[in-house]
Short mmCIF file of C-alpha atoms and ligand atoms in Angstrom, two decimals:
data_model
loop_
_atom_site.label_atom_id
_atom_site.label_comp_id
_atom_site.label_asym_id
_atom_site.label_seq_id
_atom_site.Cartn_x
_atom_site.Cartn_y
_atom_site.Cartn_z
CA MET A 210 0.00 0.00 0.00
CA ASN A 211 2.82 2.37 1.01
CA GLU A 212 4.75 1.47 -2.15
CA GLN A 213 1.69 2.31 -4.23
CA LYS A 214 1.41 5.67 -2.45
CA ASN A 215 5.08 6.40 -3.03
CA ASP A 216 4.66 5.61 -6.74
CA GLN A 217 1.71 7.96 -6.95
CA GLY A 218 3.69 10.69 -5.17
CA ALA A 219 6.62 10.27 -7.55
CA GLU A 220 4.30 10.39 -10.57
CA HIS A 221 2.68 13.52 -9.21
CA VAL A 222 6.02 15.29 -8.73
CA GLN A 223 7.17 14.14 -12.18
CA ARG A 224 4.02 15.56 -13.73
CA LEU A 225 4.52 18.93 -11.99
CA THR A 226 8.13 19.09 -13.17
CA GLU A 227 7.09 18.33 -16.74
CA TYR A 228 4.51 21.11 -16.65
CA ILE A 229 7.09 23.75 -15.88
CA LYS A 230 10.09 22.54 -17.91
CA PRO A 231 9.31 24.36 -21.20
CA TYR A 232 8.80 27.63 -19.32
CA ILE A 233 12.08 27.28 -17.43
CA GLU A 234 13.90 26.67 -20.72
CA LYS A 235 12.28 29.71 -22.34
CA LYS A 236 13.13 31.92 -19.36
CA LYS A 237 16.81 31.16 -19.81
CA GLN A 238 16.68 32.85 -23.22
CA TRP A 239 15.23 35.98 -21.66
CA GLN A 240 18.33 37.11 -19.89
CA PRO A 241 19.04 40.86 -19.76
CA ASP A 242 20.17 42.47 -23.00
CA LEU A 243 22.96 44.93 -22.30
CA SER A 244 23.18 46.32 -25.85
CA HIS A 245 21.63 49.55 -24.52
CA LEU A 246 25.01 50.49 -23.05
CA ASP A 247 26.21 51.29 -26.59
CA LEU A 248 23.11 53.31 -27.31
CA LYS A 249 23.54 55.26 -24.08
CA ALA A 250 26.98 56.50 -25.16
CA THR A 251 25.65 57.50 -28.59
CA LEU A 252 22.63 59.23 -27.08
CA LEU A 253 24.76 61.18 -24.61
CA LYS A 254 27.04 62.29 -27.42
CA ASN A 255 24.16 63.40 -29.62
CA LEU A 256 22.30 65.14 -26.82
CA GLY A 257 25.42 66.84 -25.46
CA GLY A 258 25.03 65.23 -22.04
CA THR A 259 27.41 63.81 -19.46
CA GLU A 260 27.28 60.68 -17.29
CA LYS A 261 26.14 62.92 -14.44
CA ASP A 262 23.36 64.38 -16.61
CA TRP A 263 22.16 60.86 -17.32
CA THR A 264 21.46 60.34 -13.62
CA SER A 265 19.32 63.48 -13.38
CA TRP A 266 15.59 62.98 -13.93
CA GLN A 267 15.23 66.64 -14.86
CA TRP A 268 17.85 66.19 -17.60
CA GLN A 269 16.04 63.09 -18.83
CA MET A 270 12.74 65.00 -18.94
CA ALA A 271 14.28 68.02 -20.69
CA HIS A 272 15.95 65.82 -23.31
CA ARG A 273 13.04 63.57 -24.22
CA LEU A 274 13.15 62.70 -27.89
CA THR A 275 10.16 64.41 -29.47
CA THR A 276 11.07 63.72 -33.09
CA ILE A 277 12.11 60.49 -34.76
CA ASP A 278 15.41 61.85 -36.16
CA LEU A 279 17.79 60.40 -33.60
CA ILE A 280 15.96 57.06 -33.40
CA ALA A 281 16.02 56.89 -37.20
CA ASP A 282 19.80 57.26 -37.13
CA LEU A 283 20.25 54.75 -34.30
CA PHE A 284 18.16 52.08 -35.99
CA ASN A 285 18.94 52.88 -39.64
CA LEU A 286 15.37 53.65 -40.63
CA THR A 287 14.68 54.29 -44.30
CA GLU A 288 13.48 57.70 -45.40
CA VAL A 289 9.99 56.22 -46.00
CA GLU A 290 9.84 54.70 -42.52
CA LYS A 291 10.95 58.00 -41.06
CA GLN A 292 8.33 59.96 -42.98
CA GLU A 293 5.60 57.54 -41.95
CA ILE A 294 6.43 58.05 -38.29
CA GLU A 295 6.59 61.81 -38.78
CA SER A 296 3.10 61.79 -40.29
CA VAL A 297 1.78 59.99 -37.18
CA THR A 298 3.38 62.50 -34.83
CA LEU A 299 1.47 65.29 -36.58
CA HIS A 300 -1.67 63.74 -35.09
CA HIS A 301 -0.25 62.51 -31.83
CA ARG A 302 3.03 63.65 -30.43
CA MET A 303 5.85 61.37 -29.34
CA ALA A 304 8.19 61.73 -26.38
CA LEU A 305 10.75 59.21 -25.33
CA SER A 306 13.21 59.61 -22.48
CA PRO A 307 16.88 59.05 -23.41
CA PHE A 308 16.92 56.29 -20.75
CA LEU A 309 14.08 54.47 -22.48
CA ALA A 310 15.53 55.11 -25.95
CA ALA A 311 18.72 53.39 -24.82
CA HIS A 312 16.71 50.30 -23.88
CA LEU A 313 14.62 49.96 -27.05
CA ALA A 314 16.92 47.17 -28.35
CA SER A 315 15.29 47.12 -31.82
CA MET A 316 12.40 48.64 -33.75
CA GLU A 317 10.46 45.42 -33.23
CA SER A 318 11.07 45.11 -29.50
CA PRO A 319 8.17 45.18 -27.02
CA LEU A 320 9.42 48.59 -25.86
CA ALA A 321 9.58 50.09 -29.35
CA LYS A 322 6.09 48.83 -30.12
CA GLN A 323 4.71 50.54 -27.02
CA PHE A 324 6.42 53.90 -27.36
CA LEU A 325 7.25 54.56 -31.02
CA PRO A 326 4.54 55.89 -33.33
CA SER A 327 3.18 53.44 -35.91
CA VAL A 328 1.26 54.09 -39.14
CA LEU A 329 -1.37 51.69 -37.79
CA GLU A 330 -2.48 54.53 -35.51
CA LEU A 331 -3.62 56.48 -38.56
CA LYS A 332 -5.17 53.40 -40.15
CA HIS A 333 -7.30 52.88 -37.03
CA PHE A 334 -7.83 56.56 -36.34
CA CYS A 335 -11.61 56.31 -36.77
CA ASP A 336 -12.00 53.08 -34.74
CA GLY A 337 -12.87 53.54 -31.11
CA GLU A 338 -13.50 56.62 -28.99
CA PRO A 339 -11.24 59.44 -27.84
CA ASP A 340 -12.71 59.08 -24.32
CA PRO A 341 -14.25 55.60 -23.95
CA MET A 342 -14.31 55.96 -20.18
CA ASN A 343 -16.49 59.05 -20.48
CA GLU A 344 -14.23 60.89 -18.04
CA GLY A 345 -15.27 64.22 -19.54
CA HIS A 346 -18.81 63.66 -18.20
CA MET A 347 -17.86 62.27 -14.84
CA SER A 348 -16.08 65.31 -13.58
CA PRO A 349 -17.96 67.27 -10.88
CA VAL A 350 -15.15 69.87 -10.74
CA PRO A 351 -12.09 70.36 -12.96
CA HIS A 352 -9.36 67.71 -12.59
CA ILE A 353 -11.56 65.27 -10.62
CA THR A 354 -13.16 62.16 -12.09
CA ARG A 355 -15.70 60.36 -9.96
CA ARG A 356 -16.80 56.92 -11.08
CA TYR A 357 -17.29 55.02 -7.81
CA PRO A 358 -18.96 55.92 -4.50
CA ASP A 359 -15.94 56.28 -2.20
CA ARG A 360 -13.05 57.30 -4.43
CA VAL A 361 -11.95 59.82 -7.02
CA ILE A 362 -9.24 60.32 -9.61
CA LEU A 363 -7.26 63.54 -9.33
CA LYS A 364 -5.54 64.50 -12.59
CA VAL A 365 -2.61 66.78 -11.91
CA THR A 366 -0.71 66.95 -15.22
CA ASN A 367 -0.80 65.90 -18.87
CA VAL A 368 2.95 65.22 -18.86
CA CYS A 369 4.62 61.79 -18.98
CA GLY A 370 8.24 60.70 -19.00
CA SER A 371 7.49 58.92 -22.28
CA TYR A 372 4.15 58.61 -24.07
CA CYS A 373 2.63 55.15 -24.51
CA ARG A 374 0.95 54.90 -27.89
CA PHE A 375 -2.09 53.06 -26.48
CA CYS A 376 -2.71 55.46 -23.58
CA GLN A 377 -6.35 55.77 -22.51
CA ARG A 378 -5.76 59.50 -21.96
CA ARG A 379 -3.94 60.19 -25.21
CA ARG A 380 -6.58 62.81 -25.94
CA ASP A 381 -5.06 64.85 -23.08
CA HIS A 382 -1.47 64.72 -24.34
CA GLY A 383 -2.05 67.67 -26.70
CA SER A 384 0.97 69.39 -28.16
CA THR A 385 2.50 70.95 -25.04
CA ASP A 386 3.33 69.93 -21.49
CA HIS A 387 1.04 71.28 -18.82
CA HIS A 388 1.19 70.67 -15.07
CA ILE A 389 -1.93 71.87 -13.31
CA PRO A 390 -0.92 74.91 -11.23
CA LYS A 391 -1.50 74.62 -7.48
CA LYS A 392 -4.14 77.35 -7.45
CA GLU A 393 -6.10 75.57 -10.17
CA LEU A 394 -6.23 72.41 -8.03
CA GLU A 395 -7.90 74.20 -5.10
CA PRO A 396 -11.52 73.49 -6.23
CA ALA A 397 -10.62 69.79 -6.47
CA PHE A 398 -9.37 69.75 -2.84
CA GLU A 399 -12.47 71.67 -1.74
CA TYR A 400 -14.68 69.11 -3.48
CA ILE A 401 -12.92 66.20 -1.75
CA ALA A 402 -13.11 68.01 1.62
CA GLN A 403 -16.85 68.59 1.18
CA HIS A 404 -17.55 64.90 0.47
CA GLU A 405 -16.85 62.86 3.57
CA GLU A 406 -17.57 59.63 1.70
CA ILE A 407 -14.39 60.05 -0.37
CA ARG A 408 -11.75 58.00 1.40
CA ASP A 409 -9.47 57.11 -1.52
CA VAL A 410 -7.77 59.51 -3.95
CA LEU A 411 -5.82 58.25 -6.96
CA ILE A 412 -3.41 60.92 -8.17
CA THR A 413 -2.84 60.48 -11.86
CA GLY A 414 -2.32 62.39 -15.09
CA GLY A 415 -0.30 62.10 -17.30
CA ASP A 416 2.24 60.95 -14.79
CA PRO A 417 2.18 62.65 -11.36
CA LEU A 418 5.85 61.84 -10.77
CA THR A 419 6.76 64.32 -13.51
CA LEU A 420 5.86 67.03 -10.98
CA THR A 421 8.60 68.44 -8.77
CA ASN A 422 8.85 67.17 -5.20
CA GLU A 423 7.69 70.57 -4.02
CA HIS A 424 4.54 70.40 -6.16
CA LEU A 425 3.89 66.83 -5.02
CA GLU A 426 4.30 67.81 -1.39
CA PHE A 427 1.67 70.51 -1.84
CA ILE A 428 -0.77 67.84 -3.09
CA PHE A 429 0.07 65.30 -0.35
CA GLU A 430 -0.23 67.96 2.34
CA LYS A 431 -3.61 69.14 1.06
CA LEU A 432 -4.94 65.59 1.01
CA ARG A 433 -3.56 64.68 4.44
CA GLN A 434 -5.36 67.74 5.85
CA ILE A 435 -8.67 66.11 4.88
CA SER A 436 -9.41 63.70 7.71
CA HIS A 437 -11.68 61.35 5.73
CA VAL A 438 -9.05 60.71 3.04
CA GLU A 439 -7.55 57.40 4.15
CA LEU A 440 -5.77 56.36 0.98
CA ILE A 441 -3.43 58.32 -1.25
CA ARG A 442 -2.54 56.43 -4.39
CA ILE A 443 -0.26 57.36 -7.27
CA GLY A 444 -0.37 55.86 -10.75
CA THR A 445 3.03 56.13 -12.45
CA ARG A 446 5.28 54.76 -15.16
CA MET A 447 8.28 56.92 -14.20
CA PRO A 448 10.27 54.12 -12.48
CA VAL A 449 10.16 52.33 -15.85
CA VAL A 450 10.83 55.21 -18.23
CA ILE A 451 12.94 57.49 -16.02
CA PRO A 452 13.94 55.53 -12.89
CA GLN A 453 16.24 58.42 -11.93
CA ARG A 454 13.01 60.13 -10.76
CA VAL A 455 13.12 58.22 -7.49
CA ASP A 456 15.45 60.63 -5.71
CA SER A 457 15.99 61.17 -2.01
CA GLY A 458 13.54 64.09 -2.00
CA LEU A 459 10.78 61.83 -3.25
CA THR A 460 11.50 59.02 -0.81
CA GLU A 461 11.50 61.54 2.06
CA LEU A 462 8.04 62.70 0.97
CA ILE A 463 6.79 59.14 0.85
CA LYS A 464 8.00 58.57 4.39
CA LYS A 465 6.53 61.84 5.62
CA TYR A 466 3.05 61.30 4.14
CA ALA A 467 2.89 57.51 4.59
CA PRO A 468 1.19 55.35 3.67
CA ILE A 469 1.46 56.14 -0.03
CA TYR A 470 0.28 53.44 -2.41
CA ILE A 471 2.13 53.46 -5.73
CA ASN A 472 0.72 51.59 -8.67
CA LEU A 473 3.28 51.14 -11.39
CA HIS A 474 2.34 50.56 -14.99
CA VAL A 475 4.50 47.73 -16.39
CA ASN A 476 3.62 45.65 -19.45
CA HIS A 477 6.68 43.57 -20.28
CA TYR A 478 9.58 42.02 -18.39
CA MET A 479 11.97 44.04 -20.59
CA GLU A 480 10.76 47.13 -18.70
CA ILE A 481 12.28 45.77 -15.51
CA SER A 482 15.78 47.18 -15.92
CA PRO A 483 18.40 47.11 -13.13
CA GLU A 484 17.76 50.84 -12.66
CA MET A 485 14.01 50.27 -12.37
CA LYS A 486 14.63 47.52 -9.80
CA SER A 487 16.81 49.80 -7.78
CA ALA A 488 14.24 52.65 -7.94
CA CYS A 489 11.54 50.27 -6.71
CA HIS A 490 13.81 49.10 -3.91
CA GLU A 491 14.22 52.73 -2.78
CA LEU A 492 10.45 53.19 -2.90
CA LEU A 493 9.91 50.06 -0.83
CA MET A 494 12.54 51.15 1.69
CA SER A 495 10.73 54.46 2.05
CA GLY A 496 7.59 52.57 3.05
CA ALA A 497 5.64 52.89 -0.21
CA VAL A 498 3.21 50.06 -0.91
CA LEU A 499 3.84 48.91 -4.47
CA GLY A 500 1.42 47.33 -6.91
CA SER A 501 1.34 47.10 -10.67
CA GLN A 502 -1.13 47.34 -13.45
CA SER A 503 -0.56 46.08 -16.94
CA VAL A 504 -2.45 46.35 -20.19
CA LEU A 505 -2.88 43.27 -22.35
CA LEU A 506 -1.33 44.29 -25.68
CA ARG A 507 -1.34 42.37 -28.95
CA GLY A 508 2.13 41.41 -30.14
CA ILE A 509 3.71 42.73 -26.93
CA ASN A 510 2.62 40.68 -23.93
CA ASP A 511 -0.26 38.51 -25.23
CA SER A 512 1.60 35.32 -24.42
CA ASP A 513 1.08 33.01 -21.43
CA ASP A 514 4.80 32.75 -20.77
CA VAL A 515 5.57 36.46 -21.20
CA LEU A 516 2.81 37.37 -18.76
CA ARG A 517 3.92 34.72 -16.29
CA TYR A 518 7.49 35.99 -16.41
CA LEU A 519 6.35 39.61 -16.11
CA PHE A 520 4.18 38.97 -13.04
CA GLN A 521 6.73 36.73 -11.35
CA SER A 522 9.49 39.28 -11.99
CA LEU A 523 7.36 42.06 -10.51
CA LEU A 524 6.56 40.03 -7.43
CA ALA A 525 10.22 39.14 -6.99
CA ILE A 526 11.04 42.84 -6.55
CA GLY A 527 8.20 43.56 -4.16
CA ILE A 528 5.51 44.70 -6.60
CA ARG A 529 2.18 42.93 -6.32
CA PRO A 530 0.47 42.52 -9.72
CA TYR A 531 -2.92 44.16 -9.23
CA TYR A 532 -4.73 44.54 -12.56
CA LEU A 533 -4.33 43.19 -16.08
CA PHE A 534 -6.51 45.52 -18.15
CA HIS A 535 -8.17 44.56 -21.36
CA ALA A 536 -7.05 47.28 -23.81
CA LYS A 537 -9.75 49.92 -24.14
CA ASP A 538 -11.48 50.94 -27.34
CA ILE A 539 -9.46 54.12 -27.84
CA SER A 540 -9.18 55.89 -31.20
CA GLY A 541 -6.07 54.90 -33.12
CA THR A 542 -5.17 51.92 -30.91
CA ALA A 543 -7.18 49.00 -32.36
CA HIS A 544 -3.96 47.24 -33.41
CA PHE A 545 -3.07 46.77 -29.72
CA ARG A 546 -6.26 44.94 -28.78
CA THR A 547 -6.65 41.19 -28.30
CA SER A 548 -9.91 39.31 -27.74
CA VAL A 549 -11.45 39.08 -24.29
CA ALA A 550 -11.45 35.28 -24.63
CA LYS A 551 -7.67 35.39 -25.05
CA GLY A 552 -7.34 37.48 -21.89
CA VAL A 553 -9.32 34.93 -19.87
CA GLN A 554 -7.22 32.14 -21.36
CA HIS A 555 -4.03 33.90 -20.21
CA ILE A 556 -5.34 34.09 -16.65
CA LYS A 557 -6.31 30.42 -16.83
CA SER A 558 -2.74 29.62 -17.92
CA LEU A 559 -1.45 31.19 -14.71
CA ARG A 560 -3.83 29.56 -12.23
CA GLY A 561 -2.06 26.74 -10.43
CA PHE A 562 1.08 27.26 -12.51
CA THR A 563 2.35 30.12 -10.37
CA SER A 564 1.75 31.72 -6.97
CA GLY A 565 -1.67 33.27 -6.51
CA LEU A 566 0.14 36.48 -5.50
CA ALA A 567 1.54 36.69 -9.04
CA ILE A 568 -1.90 36.64 -10.65
CA PRO A 569 -3.62 39.99 -11.15
CA SER A 570 -7.33 40.49 -11.74
CA TYR A 571 -8.14 40.61 -15.43
CA VAL A 572 -10.63 43.43 -15.91
CA VAL A 573 -12.60 44.91 -18.75
CA ASN A 574 -13.62 48.53 -18.33
CA MET A 575 -17.19 49.06 -19.39
CA PRO A 576 -17.78 51.77 -22.00
CA GLY A 577 -19.25 55.04 -20.78
CA GLY A 578 -17.36 54.88 -17.49
CA LEU A 579 -19.62 52.19 -16.01
CA GLY A 580 -16.71 50.63 -14.17
CA LYS A 581 -14.52 47.56 -14.18
CA VAL A 582 -15.79 44.02 -14.66
CA PRO A 583 -13.36 41.33 -13.44
CA LEU A 584 -13.25 38.16 -15.54
CA LEU A 585 -12.25 34.76 -14.22
CA PRO A 586 -11.82 31.48 -16.04
CA GLN A 587 -14.79 29.14 -15.60
CA THR A 588 -14.11 27.04 -12.51
CA TYR A 589 -17.49 25.39 -11.88
CA LEU A 590 -19.36 23.28 -14.36
CA SER A 591 -22.70 22.94 -12.60
CA SER A 592 -24.98 25.26 -10.67
CA LEU A 593 -23.58 26.39 -7.31
CA GLU A 594 -26.94 25.25 -5.88
CA ASP A 595 -26.30 21.64 -6.98
CA ASP A 596 -25.17 18.93 -4.60
CA PRO A 597 -22.56 17.95 -5.54
CA ILE A 598 -21.10 20.90 -7.43
CA LEU A 599 -18.83 20.05 -10.35
CA PHE A 600 -15.60 22.02 -10.20
CA GLN A 601 -12.79 22.20 -12.71
CA THR A 602 -9.27 22.23 -11.26
CA TRP A 603 -6.22 24.06 -12.61
CA GLU A 604 -5.23 20.79 -14.34
CA ASN A 605 -8.66 20.63 -16.01
CA LYS A 606 -9.75 17.73 -13.82
CA THR A 607 -13.46 17.62 -13.08
CA VAL A 608 -14.11 17.11 -9.38
CA SER A 609 -17.41 16.42 -7.66
CA TYR A 610 -17.62 18.49 -4.47
CA PRO A 611 -20.25 17.80 -1.78
CA ASN A 612 -22.30 20.94 -1.27
CA LYS A 613 -23.37 20.23 2.29
CA THR A 614 -24.41 22.97 4.65
CA LEU A 615 -26.46 22.59 7.77
CA SER A 616 -29.87 24.22 7.54
CA SER A 617 -30.32 27.11 9.99
CA GLU A 618 -32.85 25.13 12.09
CA VAL A 619 -30.20 22.53 12.90
CA ILE A 620 -27.71 25.14 14.16
CA THR A 621 -28.54 25.93 17.77
CA ASP A 622 -26.70 27.62 20.58
CA ASP A 623 -26.52 24.58 22.84
S1 SF4 B 142 2.59 56.78 -18.71
FE1 SF4 B 142 0.43 56.41 -18.30
S2 SF4 B 142 -0.56 58.36 -18.65
FE2 SF4 B 142 1.46 58.47 -19.63
S3 SF4 B 142 1.16 57.84 -21.72
FE3 SF4 B 142 1.70 56.01 -20.59
S4 SF4 B 142 -0.26 55.11 -19.99
FE4 SF4 B 142 -0.65 57.24 -20.57
#
């Protein structure tokens, strides 16, 4: 009997090992690509910067690449390719930090596809909506969006360290950078103060970490003065695109106004550079609570293994994957969208195959700003009222589960 049990145990372990082998092999090929070190030297030379400049987030911001010229030289683009990209930027501007440009690796890399303009944007210009979330109509006062009962979004800038081509707020990017002046934010703080039910404020933009520490402190201080605001959250991509942004001034602020919840936007493991890791470490050491949100993007991260590696890599550096968003129906971004069925399949591929902590909620945002709908793979095959209920396990085994509960008359105090 014991021998039989041992055999079964060995078979079980063998099966588990077989499941994970192909992924382990694939992961080995995804080791860090250091080719960006060459590009960094070329970029510094072309931008007239020094090694010290490279470490300054203000220098990175001031030297964002807003035309394709330098990228065209770095990656030997043809004149036609260059002109195509230029025609897209007439409709929607580009900006790429030198740090990010140095990490692009190639024109086909997951980073290039997310940040460099593509002619497909013009092809799909009339598909989708400029504001599918209807934020324009959910704003009781300027710079506030209110979609749920107890929380609001506070938009403090239209500026980002680099512009993602699929951004849900690309309509706000415009042609110039604009941080909302402190005075102009006052009605937003008054609104929050007058509504005691608002306990959670998500500071977003653009990217709020493009503001100076002094401007950020003004916002934190205002919010901490409102006693019913329990949660201050920041949505940012700066640790990915300009990790230099996490300076000692910022970490001091995070300590002073703790707890600050920071939700990073990360879509591919290639975004997790050594500098990004170190920035996140500083944020963690300052007491920030880190989570991530990702967007499911066709041809970039719509692969079971890429997502698994992304979420595991985030968790390994202290960032809890929070949301995987289905890409929204935004004008000019149809080429980034996958099917919802594929999104659910990706989540199914993670269940059981990695830690639950590494699995975010897959959500579809309803049009018109009607909120998020989380989607889970089907895990029960009969009615939950049945006895037994038929469940499906992560290995696709069907299991009959007794649905026994005591009726309330049977439960007594004695
Ligand atoms: S960083 Fe965020 S706000 Fe800025 S372009 Fe990317 S997705 Fe949009």
